[in-house]
Tab-separated table of C-alpha atoms in Angstrom:
chain	number	residue	atom	x	y	z
Z	8	MET	CA	0.323	-0.276	0.106
Z	9	GLU	CA	0.997	3.751	-0.852
Z	10	ILE	CA	-0.125	6.248	1.971
Z	11	LEU	CA	-0.301	9.818	1.646
Z	12	HIS	CA	-0.143	11.474	5.625
Z	13	VAL	CA	-0.757	15.204	5.632
Z	14	SER	CA	-0.188	16.940	8.191
Z	15	ALA	CA	0.742	20.366	9.888
Z	16	GLU	CA	2.804	18.801	12.408
Z	17	CYS	CA	5.758	16.652	11.777
Z	18	TYR	CA	8.956	15.828	14.510
Z	19	PRO	CA	11.728	17.227	14.225
Z	20	VAL	CA	10.762	19.462	11.304
Z	21	ALA	CA	8.171	21.268	13.285
Z	22	LYS	CA	6.483	20.394	16.095
Z	23	ALA	CA	3.805	21.914	18.675
Z	24	GLY	CA	2.728	18.964	20.697
Z	25	GLY	CA	1.492	15.139	19.871
Z	26	LEU	CA	0.318	15.296	16.548
Z	27	GLY	CA	4.217	16.291	15.560
Z	28	ASP	CA	6.093	12.420	17.861
Z	29	VAL	CA	2.756	10.722	15.338
Z	30	VAL	CA	2.753	11.892	12.385
Z	31	GLY	CA	7.298	12.007	12.683
Z	32	ALA	CA	6.659	7.846	14.153
Z	33	LEU	CA	3.948	5.931	12.661
Z	34	PRO	CA	4.471	6.365	9.009
Z	35	LYS	CA	8.427	4.862	9.652
Z	36	TYR	CA	6.896	1.681	11.504
Z	37	LEU	CA	5.096	1.714	7.863
Z	38	ASN	CA	7.077	1.669	5.474
Z	39	ALA	CA	8.670	-1.179	8.667
Z	40	ALA	CA	6.159	-3.253	7.879
Z	41	GLY	CA	7.131	-2.946	4.027
Z	42	HIS	CA	3.875	-0.197	2.685
Z	43	ILE	CA	5.233	2.710	1.187
Z	44	ALA	CA	4.235	5.694	2.852
Z	45	LYS	CA	4.695	9.728	3.201
Z	46	VAL	CA	4.537	12.335	4.260
Z	47	VAL	CA	3.208	16.571	3.160
Z	48	MET	CA	2.966	19.397	5.536
Z	49	PRO	CA	3.879	23.014	4.743
Z	50	MET	CA	7.151	24.592	4.498
Z	51	TYR	CA	8.093	26.537	7.593
Z	52	ARG	CA	11.423	28.413	8.042
Z	53	THR	CA	12.596	25.900	10.790
Z	54	LYS	CA	16.288	24.434	11.639
Z	55	PHE	CA	14.982	21.883	10.001
Z	56	LEU	CA	13.940	22.882	6.279
Z	57	TYR	CA	17.949	24.473	6.114
Z	58	GLU	CA	20.050	22.736	8.081
Z	59	ASN	CA	18.588	19.695	4.877
Z	60	LYS	CA	19.518	19.247	1.123
Z	61	TRP	CA	15.583	19.763	-1.210
Z	62	GLU	CA	14.844	18.690	-4.603
Z	63	VAL	CA	11.299	20.471	-6.425
Z	64	VAL	CA	9.222	18.149	-7.318
Z	65	HIS	CA	6.178	19.920	-8.725
Z	66	LYS	CA	5.110	23.620	-9.361
Z	67	GLY	CA	1.555	24.897	-9.728
Z	68	SER	CA	-1.087	27.274	-8.742
Z	69	SER	CA	-4.286	27.285	-7.813
Z	70	TYR	CA	-7.416	30.267	-6.720
Z	71	LEU	CA	-8.195	30.431	-3.064
Z	72	GLY	CA	-11.348	32.571	-3.053
Z	73	ASN	CA	-10.620	34.831	-6.514
Z	74	THR	CA	-6.953	34.904	-5.378
Z	75	TRP	CA	-4.230	33.384	-7.712
Z	76	PHE	CA	-1.075	31.566	-5.783
Z	77	ASP	CA	1.279	29.408	-6.803
Z	78	TYR	CA	3.028	26.669	-4.490
Z	79	THR	CA	5.841	24.457	-4.904
Z	80	VAL	CA	6.399	20.970	-3.213
Z	81	ILE	CA	9.559	20.299	-2.516
Z	82	LYS	CA	10.923	16.701	-0.954
Z	83	GLU	CA	13.646	16.089	1.556
Z	84	ALA	CA	16.474	13.666	-0.436
Z	85	THR	CA	18.335	11.726	1.616
Z	86	ASN	CA	15.543	10.135	3.234
Z	87	LYS	CA	16.666	11.541	6.886
Z	88	LEU	CA	13.665	10.279	8.515
Z	89	GLY	CA	13.283	6.985	6.654
Z	90	PHE	CA	9.485	7.891	4.656
Z	91	ASP	CA	9.074	9.972	2.186
Z	92	LEU	CA	9.463	14.057	3.043
Z	93	TYR	CA	7.316	16.760	1.188
Z	94	LEU	CA	7.153	20.610	1.772
Z	95	VAL	CA	4.272	22.859	0.292
Z	96	ASP	CA	5.293	26.460	-0.161
Z	97	ILE	CA	3.191	29.180	-0.491
Z	98	ASN	CA	4.863	32.787	-0.190
Z	99	GLY	CA	3.243	35.184	1.942
Z	100	LEU	CA	1.291	32.519	3.617
Z	101	LEU	CA	2.919	29.356	4.061
Z	102	ASP	CA	7.112	31.001	4.670
Z	103	ARG	CA	6.354	31.729	8.555
Z	104	GLU	CA	8.557	30.429	11.131
Z	105	LYS	CA	5.308	29.273	14.155
Z	106	ILE	CA	3.346	26.617	12.904
Z	107	TYR	CA	0.606	28.619	14.433
Z	108	SER	CA	-1.432	32.026	16.245
Z	109	TYR	CA	-1.357	33.738	12.440
Z	110	ASP	CA	-4.729	35.994	12.637
Z	111	ASP	CA	-4.258	34.060	8.226
Z	112	ASP	CA	-4.333	30.987	10.285
Z	113	THR	CA	-7.366	30.245	8.714
Z	114	GLU	CA	-6.654	31.356	4.996
Z	115	ARG	CA	-3.572	29.842	5.750
Z	116	PHE	CA	-4.009	25.812	6.026
Z	117	THR	CA	-6.542	26.377	3.857
Z	118	SER	CA	-4.498	27.152	0.870
Z	119	PHE	CA	-1.920	24.351	1.868
Z	120	GLN	CA	-5.257	21.418	1.910
Z	121	ILE	CA	-5.591	23.174	-2.144
Z	122	ALA	CA	-2.648	22.569	-3.135
Z	123	VAL	CA	-2.443	19.298	-1.657
Z	124	VAL	CA	-5.281	18.424	-3.365
Z	125	ASP	CA	-3.965	19.871	-6.456
Z	126	TRP	CA	-0.315	17.964	-6.468
Z	127	VAL	CA	-1.761	14.785	-5.947
Z	128	SER	CA	-4.734	15.682	-8.760
Z	129	HIS	CA	-1.418	15.988	-10.766
Z	130	TRP	CA	0.090	12.495	-9.958
Z	131	VAL	CA	0.110	9.482	-12.234
Z	132	ASP	CA	0.169	7.256	-9.895
Z	133	LYS	CA	-1.951	7.959	-7.315
Z	134	PRO	CA	-1.767	6.796	-3.307
Z	135	ASP	CA	-4.113	4.461	-2.598
Z	136	LEU	CA	-5.103	5.976	0.987
Z	137	ILE	CA	-5.279	9.252	1.743
Z	138	HIS	CA	-4.640	10.368	6.169
Z	139	VAL	CA	-5.115	13.425	7.023
Z	140	HIS	CA	-5.351	15.379	10.331
Z	141	ASP	CA	-6.497	17.691	12.823
Z	142	HIS	CA	-8.972	20.095	11.085
Z	143	HIS	CA	-5.937	21.414	9.723
Z	144	THR	CA	-5.648	18.945	7.245
Z	145	ALA	CA	-9.859	17.348	7.649
Z	146	LEU	CA	-11.058	19.355	4.269
Z	147	ILE	CA	-9.232	17.466	2.159
Z	148	PRO	CA	-12.107	14.122	2.826
Z	149	PHE	CA	-14.590	16.677	1.486
Z	150	MET	CA	-12.494	17.921	-1.203
Z	151	LEU	CA	-12.034	14.771	-3.107
Z	152	LYS	CA	-15.878	14.578	-2.417
Z	153	HIS	CA	-17.498	16.938	-3.115
Z	154	CYS	CA	-15.072	19.858	-5.355
Z	155	TYR	CA	-15.839	19.561	-9.183
Z	156	GLN	CA	-11.760	19.323	-9.893
Z	157	TYR	CA	-11.275	16.632	-7.932
Z	158	GLN	CA	-14.441	14.955	-8.036
Z	159	HIS	CA	-11.871	11.783	-10.394
Z	160	MET	CA	-10.686	11.098	-7.328
Z	161	GLU	CA	-13.377	10.382	-4.637
Z	162	ASN	CA	-12.707	6.747	-4.624
Z	163	ILE	CA	-9.563	7.378	-3.001
Z	164	PRO	CA	-10.277	6.327	0.712
Z	165	THR	CA	-9.706	9.055	3.444
Z	166	VAL	CA	-8.832	8.318	6.905
Z	167	LEU	CA	-9.234	11.547	9.395
Z	168	THR	CA	-7.506	11.008	12.696
Z	169	ILE	CA	-8.306	13.045	15.282
Z	170	HIS	CA	-5.338	14.667	17.501
Z	171	ASN	CA	-7.889	16.900	19.673
Z	172	ALA	CA	-11.315	17.402	18.790
Z	173	GLN	CA	-11.103	21.318	20.984
Z	174	TYR	CA	-9.979	22.707	17.605
Z	175	GLN	CA	-12.368	22.041	15.175
Z	176	GLY	CA	-10.875	25.137	12.473
Z	177	TRP	CA	-14.174	26.933	12.456
Z	178	MET	CA	-14.571	30.280	9.306
Z	179	GLY	CA	-17.612	32.023	8.637
Z	180	TRP	CA	-20.286	30.963	5.503
Z	181	ASP	CA	-18.452	34.552	4.200
Z	182	LYS	CA	-15.195	32.696	2.965
Z	183	ALA	CA	-16.731	29.476	2.238
Z	184	ASP	CA	-15.321	30.332	-1.306
Z	185	TYR	CA	-11.778	29.986	-0.399
Z	186	ILE	CA	-13.314	25.468	-1.127
Z	187	PRO	CA	-12.074	25.035	-4.488
Z	188	HIS	CA	-15.904	24.879	-6.957
Z	189	TRP	CA	-18.299	22.654	-4.440
Z	190	ASP	CA	-21.492	20.585	-4.900
Z	191	GLY	CA	-23.491	23.773	-3.850
Z	192	TRP	CA	-26.505	20.971	-2.405
Z	193	ARG	CA	-22.946	19.018	0.267
Z	194	TRP	CA	-23.611	22.888	2.489
Z	195	GLY	CA	-24.668	20.694	4.825
Z	196	VAL	CA	-21.659	18.721	5.495
Z	197	LEU	CA	-19.589	21.985	5.951
Z	198	ASP	CA	-21.967	23.612	7.840
Z	199	TRP	CA	-22.943	23.616	11.820
Z	200	ASN	CA	-23.471	25.602	14.064
Z	201	ARG	CA	-24.140	28.057	11.289
Z	202	MET	CA	-20.444	27.986	10.837
Z	203	ILE	CA	-18.491	26.684	8.094
Z	204	ASN	CA	-16.990	23.310	10.846
Z	205	PRO	CA	-13.967	21.983	9.029
Z	206	LEU	CA	-12.956	19.044	11.682
Z	207	ALA	CA	-16.912	18.075	11.272
Z	208	ALA	CA	-16.795	17.580	7.341
Z	209	GLY	CA	-13.458	15.650	7.775
Z	210	ILE	CA	-15.323	13.472	10.354
Z	211	ARG	CA	-18.707	12.904	7.987
Z	212	SER	CA	-16.478	12.930	4.648
Z	213	ALA	CA	-13.739	10.497	5.412
Z	214	TRP	CA	-14.332	6.725	5.158
Z	215	LYS	CA	-13.255	6.347	8.657
Z	216	VAL	CA	-12.661	8.917	11.259
Z	217	THR	CA	-9.719	7.354	14.483
Z	218	THR	CA	-9.091	8.692	17.870
Z	219	VAL	CA	-6.104	8.527	20.000
Z	220	SER	CA	-6.423	6.827	22.719
Z	221	TRP	CA	-10.093	4.383	22.754
Z	222	SER	CA	-10.992	6.077	26.228
Z	223	TYR	CA	-11.180	9.499	23.938
Z	224	LEU	CA	-13.153	7.944	21.561
Z	225	HIS	CA	-15.688	7.097	23.780
Z	226	GLU	CA	-15.160	10.745	25.945
Z	227	MET	CA	-15.749	13.009	23.011
Z	228	ARG	CA	-19.733	11.381	22.462
Z	229	GLN	CA	-19.904	13.418	25.970
Z	230	GLU	CA	-17.481	16.532	25.629
Z	231	SER	CA	-15.781	17.322	22.009
Z	232	ASN	CA	-16.947	20.979	22.765
Z	233	GLY	CA	-19.891	21.018	20.123
Z	234	LEU	CA	-19.876	18.217	18.473
Z	235	GLU	CA	-21.245	15.556	20.879
Z	236	ALA	CA	-23.842	14.809	18.817
Z	237	LEU	CA	-22.163	14.168	15.308
Z	238	PHE	CA	-19.342	11.549	17.242
Z	239	GLU	CA	-22.557	10.085	17.796
Z	240	TYR	CA	-24.353	9.716	15.169
Z	241	GLU	CA	-20.808	8.441	13.281
Z	242	ARG	CA	-19.588	6.266	15.809
Z	243	GLY	CA	-20.160	3.375	13.497
Z	244	LYS	CA	-17.591	4.717	10.753
Z	245	CYS	CA	-15.139	6.127	14.505
Z	246	VAL	CA	-12.115	3.450	16.153
Z	247	GLY	CA	-9.488	4.276	18.596
Z	248	ILE	CA	-5.868	3.317	18.195
Z	249	LEU	CA	-3.059	3.955	21.492
Z	250	ASN	CA	-0.542	6.199	20.425
Z	251	GLY	CA	2.667	4.053	19.836
Z	252	ILE	CA	6.194	5.921	20.635
Z	253	ASP	CA	9.253	5.668	18.486
Z	254	VAL	CA	11.346	3.144	20.933
Z	255	ASP	CA	14.401	4.226	18.731
Z	256	VAL	CA	13.920	8.373	19.521
Z	257	TRP	CA	12.851	7.601	23.144
Z	258	ASN	CA	15.375	5.206	24.765
Z	259	PRO	CA	17.445	6.043	27.378
Z	260	GLU	CA	20.748	4.045	26.534
Z	261	THR	CA	20.980	5.650	23.400
Z	262	ASP	CA	19.456	9.051	23.875
Z	263	SER	CA	21.331	11.934	22.320
Z	264	TYR	CA	20.119	14.238	24.503
Z	265	LEU	CA	21.813	12.649	27.617
Z	266	ASP	CA	25.229	12.299	28.814
Z	267	ASP	CA	24.832	9.459	31.161
Z	268	HIS	CA	22.319	6.904	29.586
Z	269	TYR	CA	21.273	3.676	30.856
Z	270	SER	CA	19.091	0.390	31.060
Z	271	ILE	CA	16.906	-1.373	32.736
Z	272	GLU	CA	19.870	-4.040	34.501
Z	273	THR	CA	21.519	-0.269	35.523
Z	274	LEU	CA	18.185	1.434	36.567
Z	275	ALA	CA	18.873	3.070	39.705
Z	276	LYS	CA	22.640	3.971	38.870
Z	277	GLY	CA	21.470	5.958	35.330
Z	278	LYS	CA	18.146	7.442	36.943
Z	279	ARG	CA	19.937	8.869	39.892
Z	280	ALA	CA	23.573	10.716	38.083
Z	281	ASN	CA	20.910	12.454	35.362
Z	282	LYS	CA	18.960	13.346	38.533
Z	283	GLU	CA	21.697	14.222	40.346
Z	284	LYS	CA	22.845	16.818	36.719
Z	285	LEU	CA	19.272	18.082	36.462
Z	286	CYS	CA	19.450	18.915	41.213
Z	287	GLN	CA	22.084	21.109	40.533
Z	288	GLU	CA	21.008	22.822	37.095
Z	289	PHE	CA	18.553	24.105	39.509
Z	290	ASP	CA	19.615	24.268	42.587
Z	291	LEU	CA	17.262	21.267	44.204
Z	292	ASN	CA	17.732	18.609	46.399
Z	293	PRO	CA	19.107	14.804	44.672
Z	294	ASP	CA	17.656	12.935	47.762
Z	295	LYS	CA	14.580	13.744	48.148
Z	296	PRO	CA	11.509	12.789	45.128
Z	297	LEU	CA	11.550	15.272	41.818
Z	298	PHE	CA	8.007	15.672	40.791
Z	299	VAL	CA	8.109	17.426	36.859
Z	300	PHE	CA	5.889	18.668	34.138
Z	301	ILE	CA	6.206	19.395	30.682
Z	302	GLY	CA	4.014	20.590	28.542
Z	303	ARG	CA	1.672	23.697	27.739
Z	304	LEU	CA	1.016	25.507	30.612
Z	305	VAL	CA	-3.233	26.018	29.681
Z	306	GLY	CA	-6.720	24.684	31.365
Z	307	GLU	CA	-6.586	21.577	29.105
Z	308	LYS	CA	-3.460	20.520	30.985
Z	309	ALA	CA	-4.772	21.457	34.241
Z	310	ALA	CA	-1.614	24.253	34.649
Z	311	ASP	CA	-3.667	26.649	36.225
Z	312	VAL	CA	-4.102	24.302	39.386
Z	313	LEU	CA	0.085	24.250	39.736
Z	314	PRO	CA	0.149	26.582	41.350
Z	315	GLY	CA	-1.419	25.873	44.140
Z	316	ALA	CA	-1.337	21.841	44.370
Z	317	ILE	CA	1.973	22.145	44.279
Z	318	GLY	CA	2.077	24.875	47.182
Z	319	ASP	CA	0.057	23.166	49.109
Z	320	SER	CA	2.366	19.536	48.950
Z	321	LEU	CA	5.358	21.769	49.531
Z	322	HIS	CA	3.498	23.593	52.955
Z	323	TYR	CA	1.453	20.555	54.128
Z	324	MET	CA	4.386	17.822	53.571
Z	325	ASP	CA	7.086	19.838	55.475
Z	326	GLN	CA	8.791	20.473	52.066
Z	327	ARG	CA	9.787	16.537	51.446
Z	328	MET	CA	9.975	17.061	48.012
Z	329	ASN	CA	11.221	18.908	44.836
Z	330	PHE	CA	9.037	20.143	42.521
Z	331	LEU	CA	10.506	20.960	38.640
Z	332	ILE	CA	8.111	22.792	35.175
Z	333	LEU	CA	9.449	23.090	31.844
Z	334	GLY	CA	5.753	24.827	29.621
Z	335	SER	CA	4.513	27.655	27.526
Z	336	GLY	CA	1.389	28.722	27.408
Z	337	GLU	CA	-0.988	31.500	29.408
Z	338	PRO	CA	0.302	34.212	30.584
Z	339	GLU	CA	-0.932	34.042	34.678
Z	340	VAL	CA	-0.283	30.948	35.183
Z	341	GLU	CA	3.829	30.990	33.513
Z	342	ALA	CA	3.866	34.225	35.728
Z	343	GLN	CA	2.477	32.939	38.899
Z	344	LEU	CA	4.978	29.906	37.849
Z	345	SER	CA	7.955	31.987	37.414
Z	346	ASP	CA	7.130	33.778	40.565
Z	347	MET	CA	6.715	30.372	43.220
Z	348	ARG	CA	10.937	30.476	42.450
Z	349	GLY	CA	11.188	33.390	45.020
Z	350	TYR	CA	9.020	31.849	48.064
Z	351	TRP	CA	9.922	27.981	47.358
Z	352	MET	CA	13.572	28.236	46.748
Z	353	GLY	CA	15.801	25.312	46.840
Z	354	TYR	CA	12.280	22.963	46.398
Z	355	TYR	CA	10.679	24.337	43.523
Z	356	ASN	CA	11.904	25.079	39.990
Z	357	SER	CA	10.637	26.518	37.254
Z	358	LYS	CA	11.999	26.816	33.072
Z	359	ILE	CA	9.401	28.846	30.897
Z	360	GLY	CA	10.258	27.603	27.821
Z	361	TYR	CA	10.139	24.504	25.475
Z	362	ASN	CA	13.553	23.079	25.005
Z	363	GLU	CA	14.222	19.611	23.733
Z	364	LYS	CA	16.792	18.477	25.458
Z	365	LEU	CA	15.621	19.084	28.992
Z	366	SER	CA	12.404	17.576	28.543
Z	367	HIS	CA	14.092	14.486	27.444
Z	368	GLN	CA	16.319	14.785	30.574
Z	369	MET	CA	13.520	15.490	32.891
Z	370	TYR	CA	12.365	12.570	32.244
Z	371	ALA	CA	15.355	10.905	32.833
Z	372	GLY	CA	16.585	13.003	36.080
Z	373	ALA	CA	12.694	12.371	37.760
Z	374	ASP	CA	11.358	10.422	40.277
Z	375	PHE	CA	7.356	11.106	39.593
Z	376	LEU	CA	5.379	12.866	36.190
Z	377	LEU	CA	2.774	15.102	36.626
Z	378	MET	CA	-0.417	14.698	34.325
Z	379	PRO	CA	-3.638	16.297	35.919
Z	380	SER	CA	-4.817	17.048	32.722
Z	381	ARG	CA	-8.502	17.216	31.650
Z	382	VAL	CA	-8.078	16.597	28.190
Z	383	GLU	CA	-5.084	14.384	26.860
Z	384	PRO	CA	-6.437	12.419	23.985
Z	385	CYS	CA	-4.257	10.452	24.668
Z	386	GLY	CA	-1.304	11.313	26.174
Z	387	LEU	CA	2.961	11.027	24.892
Z	388	ASN	CA	5.006	11.887	27.832
Z	389	GLN	CA	3.145	9.347	30.451
Z	390	LEU	CA	4.300	7.231	27.149
Z	391	TYR	CA	7.717	8.716	27.694
Z	392	ALA	CA	8.154	9.046	31.494
Z	393	MET	CA	7.504	5.177	31.520
Z	394	ARG	CA	10.400	4.151	28.691
Z	395	TYR	CA	13.031	5.587	30.834
Z	396	GLY	CA	11.546	4.587	34.681
Z	397	THR	CA	9.727	7.760	35.333
Z	398	VAL	CA	6.413	6.489	37.651
Z	399	PRO	CA	3.261	8.987	36.020
Z	400	VAL	CA	0.877	10.191	38.063
Z	401	VAL	CA	-1.535	11.291	35.832
Z	402	ARG	CA	-5.740	12.403	36.386
Z	403	ARG	CA	-8.173	9.205	35.205
Z	404	THR	CA	-9.183	10.945	31.605
Z	405	GLY	CA	-8.638	9.517	27.669
Z	406	GLY	CA	-5.798	8.235	27.354
Z	407	LEU	CA	-3.722	8.319	30.446
Z	408	ARG	CA	-6.796	6.465	31.946
Z	409	ASP	CA	-5.832	3.969	29.160
Z	410	THR	CA	-2.265	3.045	29.602
Z	411	VAL	CA	-1.761	4.200	33.882
Z	412	ILE	CA	-2.964	1.386	36.777
Z	413	ASP	CA	-3.085	2.400	39.946
Z	414	TYR	CA	0.093	1.319	41.823
Z	415	GLY	CA	-3.463	-0.377	44.449
Z	416	GLU	CA	-5.066	-2.072	42.111
Z	417	PRO	CA	-3.288	-6.003	40.762
Z	418	GLU	CA	-0.267	-5.565	38.559
Z	419	GLY	CA	-0.767	-1.556	38.791
Z	420	TYR	CA	1.999	0.837	37.800
Z	421	GLY	CA	0.913	4.243	38.769
Z	422	VAL	CA	-0.440	6.246	40.910
Z	423	SER	CA	-4.154	7.769	39.418
Z	424	PHE	CA	-6.541	10.398	40.848
Z	425	ASN	CA	-9.941	11.183	40.276
Z	426	HIS	CA	-10.311	15.245	39.377
Z	427	ALA	CA	-8.493	18.427	38.306
Z	428	THR	CA	-8.477	19.552	41.726
Z	429	VAL	CA	-5.396	20.711	43.880
Z	430	GLY	CA	-6.782	18.792	46.781
Z	431	ASP	CA	-6.944	15.666	43.763
Z	432	ILE	CA	-3.016	16.514	42.257
Z	433	THR	CA	-1.500	17.327	46.853
Z	434	ASN	CA	-3.426	13.977	48.203
Z	435	ALA	CA	-1.342	11.681	44.379
Z	436	VAL	CA	1.257	13.610	45.208
Z	437	TYR	CA	1.404	11.995	48.860
Z	438	ARG	CA	0.500	8.928	47.865
Z	439	SER	CA	3.541	9.349	45.418
Z	440	LEU	CA	5.376	10.015	48.502
Z	441	VAL	CA	4.276	6.159	50.254
Z	442	LEU	CA	5.698	4.449	47.843
Z	443	TYR	CA	8.894	6.418	47.024
Z	444	GLU	CA	9.783	5.642	50.915
Z	445	ASP	CA	8.645	1.693	50.336
Z	446	GLN	CA	11.985	1.056	47.892
Z	447	MET	CA	11.723	-1.859	47.682
Z	448	ARG	CA	8.070	-1.875	46.031
Z	449	PHE	CA	9.163	1.629	44.221
Z	450	ASP	CA	12.403	-0.049	42.375
Z	451	ASN	CA	9.819	-2.905	41.476
Z	452	ILE	CA	7.804	-0.529	39.596
Z	453	ARG	CA	9.772	1.560	37.834
Z	454	ARG	CA	11.389	-1.476	36.459
Z	455	GLN	CA	8.402	-3.184	35.624
Z	456	LEU	CA	7.702	0.607	33.505
Z	457	MET	CA	10.747	0.232	31.479
Z	458	GLU	CA	9.371	-3.677	30.659
Z	459	LYS	CA	6.231	-2.105	28.814
Z	460	ASP	CA	6.229	-1.885	25.266
Z	461	PHE	CA	4.652	1.042	23.831
Z	462	SER	CA	6.210	0.954	20.747
Z	463	TRP	CA	4.117	1.977	17.752
Z	464	ASP	CA	4.502	-1.622	16.477
Z	465	ILE	CA	1.451	-2.934	17.844
Z	466	SER	CA	-0.600	0.564	16.859
Z	467	ALA	CA	0.659	0.615	13.326
Z	468	GLN	CA	-0.104	-2.751	12.736
Z	469	GLN	CA	-3.448	-1.778	13.790
Z	470	TYR	CA	-3.502	1.524	11.029
Z	471	ILE	CA	-2.075	-1.431	8.660
Z	472	ASP	CA	-5.734	-3.559	9.633
Z	473	LEU	CA	-8.151	-0.520	8.414
Z	474	TYR	CA	-6.821	0.601	5.461
Z	475	LYS	CA	-6.764	-2.920	4.468
Z	476	SER	CA	-10.428	-2.708	5.598
Z	477	LEU	CA	-10.743	0.100	2.919
Z	478	LEU	CA	-9.383	-1.161	-0.160
Z	479	THR	CA	-10.581	-4.520	0.185
């Protein structure tokens, strides 16, 4: 099979979250299984772009409403990522450093999708299947079915994977002409609450819809930012496939970001060495358990309750632990977490921003990873943590529910709680302390974590089975 993945992100080219990690790993595993997987994404002006060799494979042009635009497709020349990588360049729209958060994101990603579909229409041998990811590419299944100039490709199966249903790409009906000339009788496919909703259009138009964990698939029928009824109606075409992780990138034995590598046999010594370096850098005590948070400082991740939970934990538990935060997001949360450095000096520290190297060092050096998320479609951080022998402390939601079993249950290996509140998080920290102080049990759980297989092998095979079901 030949599968074309279309995405706004792909690690290590450009990444804002889990979407980038998935698209950077799944195609590699599909190729390893004997298939041909390719990725096409926007040509942002990133470090990866300037450090690698490229060749032009196509030049074309199309309309975005009444505006004529030219586009260029380039290909990475050395197959560096283990799959063919293509970038689409549109001057004035995609030639930016950042991925998102521009006022013209609607124009940027709509034009990108038009360019991709137009490019594929010129292929002599069409892909067997097109796999699109999130709302930034969710109009493609609609275009193949209902845009007159592309309907000759309507028999190409399409799969839409939803990594986060909270973001849907809404656009006003005044921008309906952005979409290439389409069958007006199909306006209801685009409409949701009197706006064009690209994610809803993708759910209705794609042959299959996948979500990144089983629990999240169920949760979207109760809470999906207004699309609950649609997910209930389309439940027959929806499938939950848990994300995996790239075990070549995330491997404490070979991780290029670490100076002190370790395996399950050298776990205690390796973790200690990484912890000591981390604590020295951030003025923390390596003899105390280290809790870390890595991620976006936004409401979805319950970052707004972190200051209260950390403060209460340190106050009521006599500073018996350390906390280290890495992330960026809402300015008020960033300010609170920064201000706490002065008050809890020696027990707490934070790094506002994002640093890939530091995140790897934190997974390797931490004892516990905090994930109190209100919404977590799959979550990869807890999988990375377990790969590095770090115990996940998570709220029971989405993929966190599917991947972490509380240590109080049979064969449990993590710490779970029910509500994203200061009280529940503080109680989870206390239960983590109890576990940490039972050194034999704590060490056994850390080894148990490192023995778990969260690689893409199993998940990739589930996608392959899904693709095959659409081609028979």
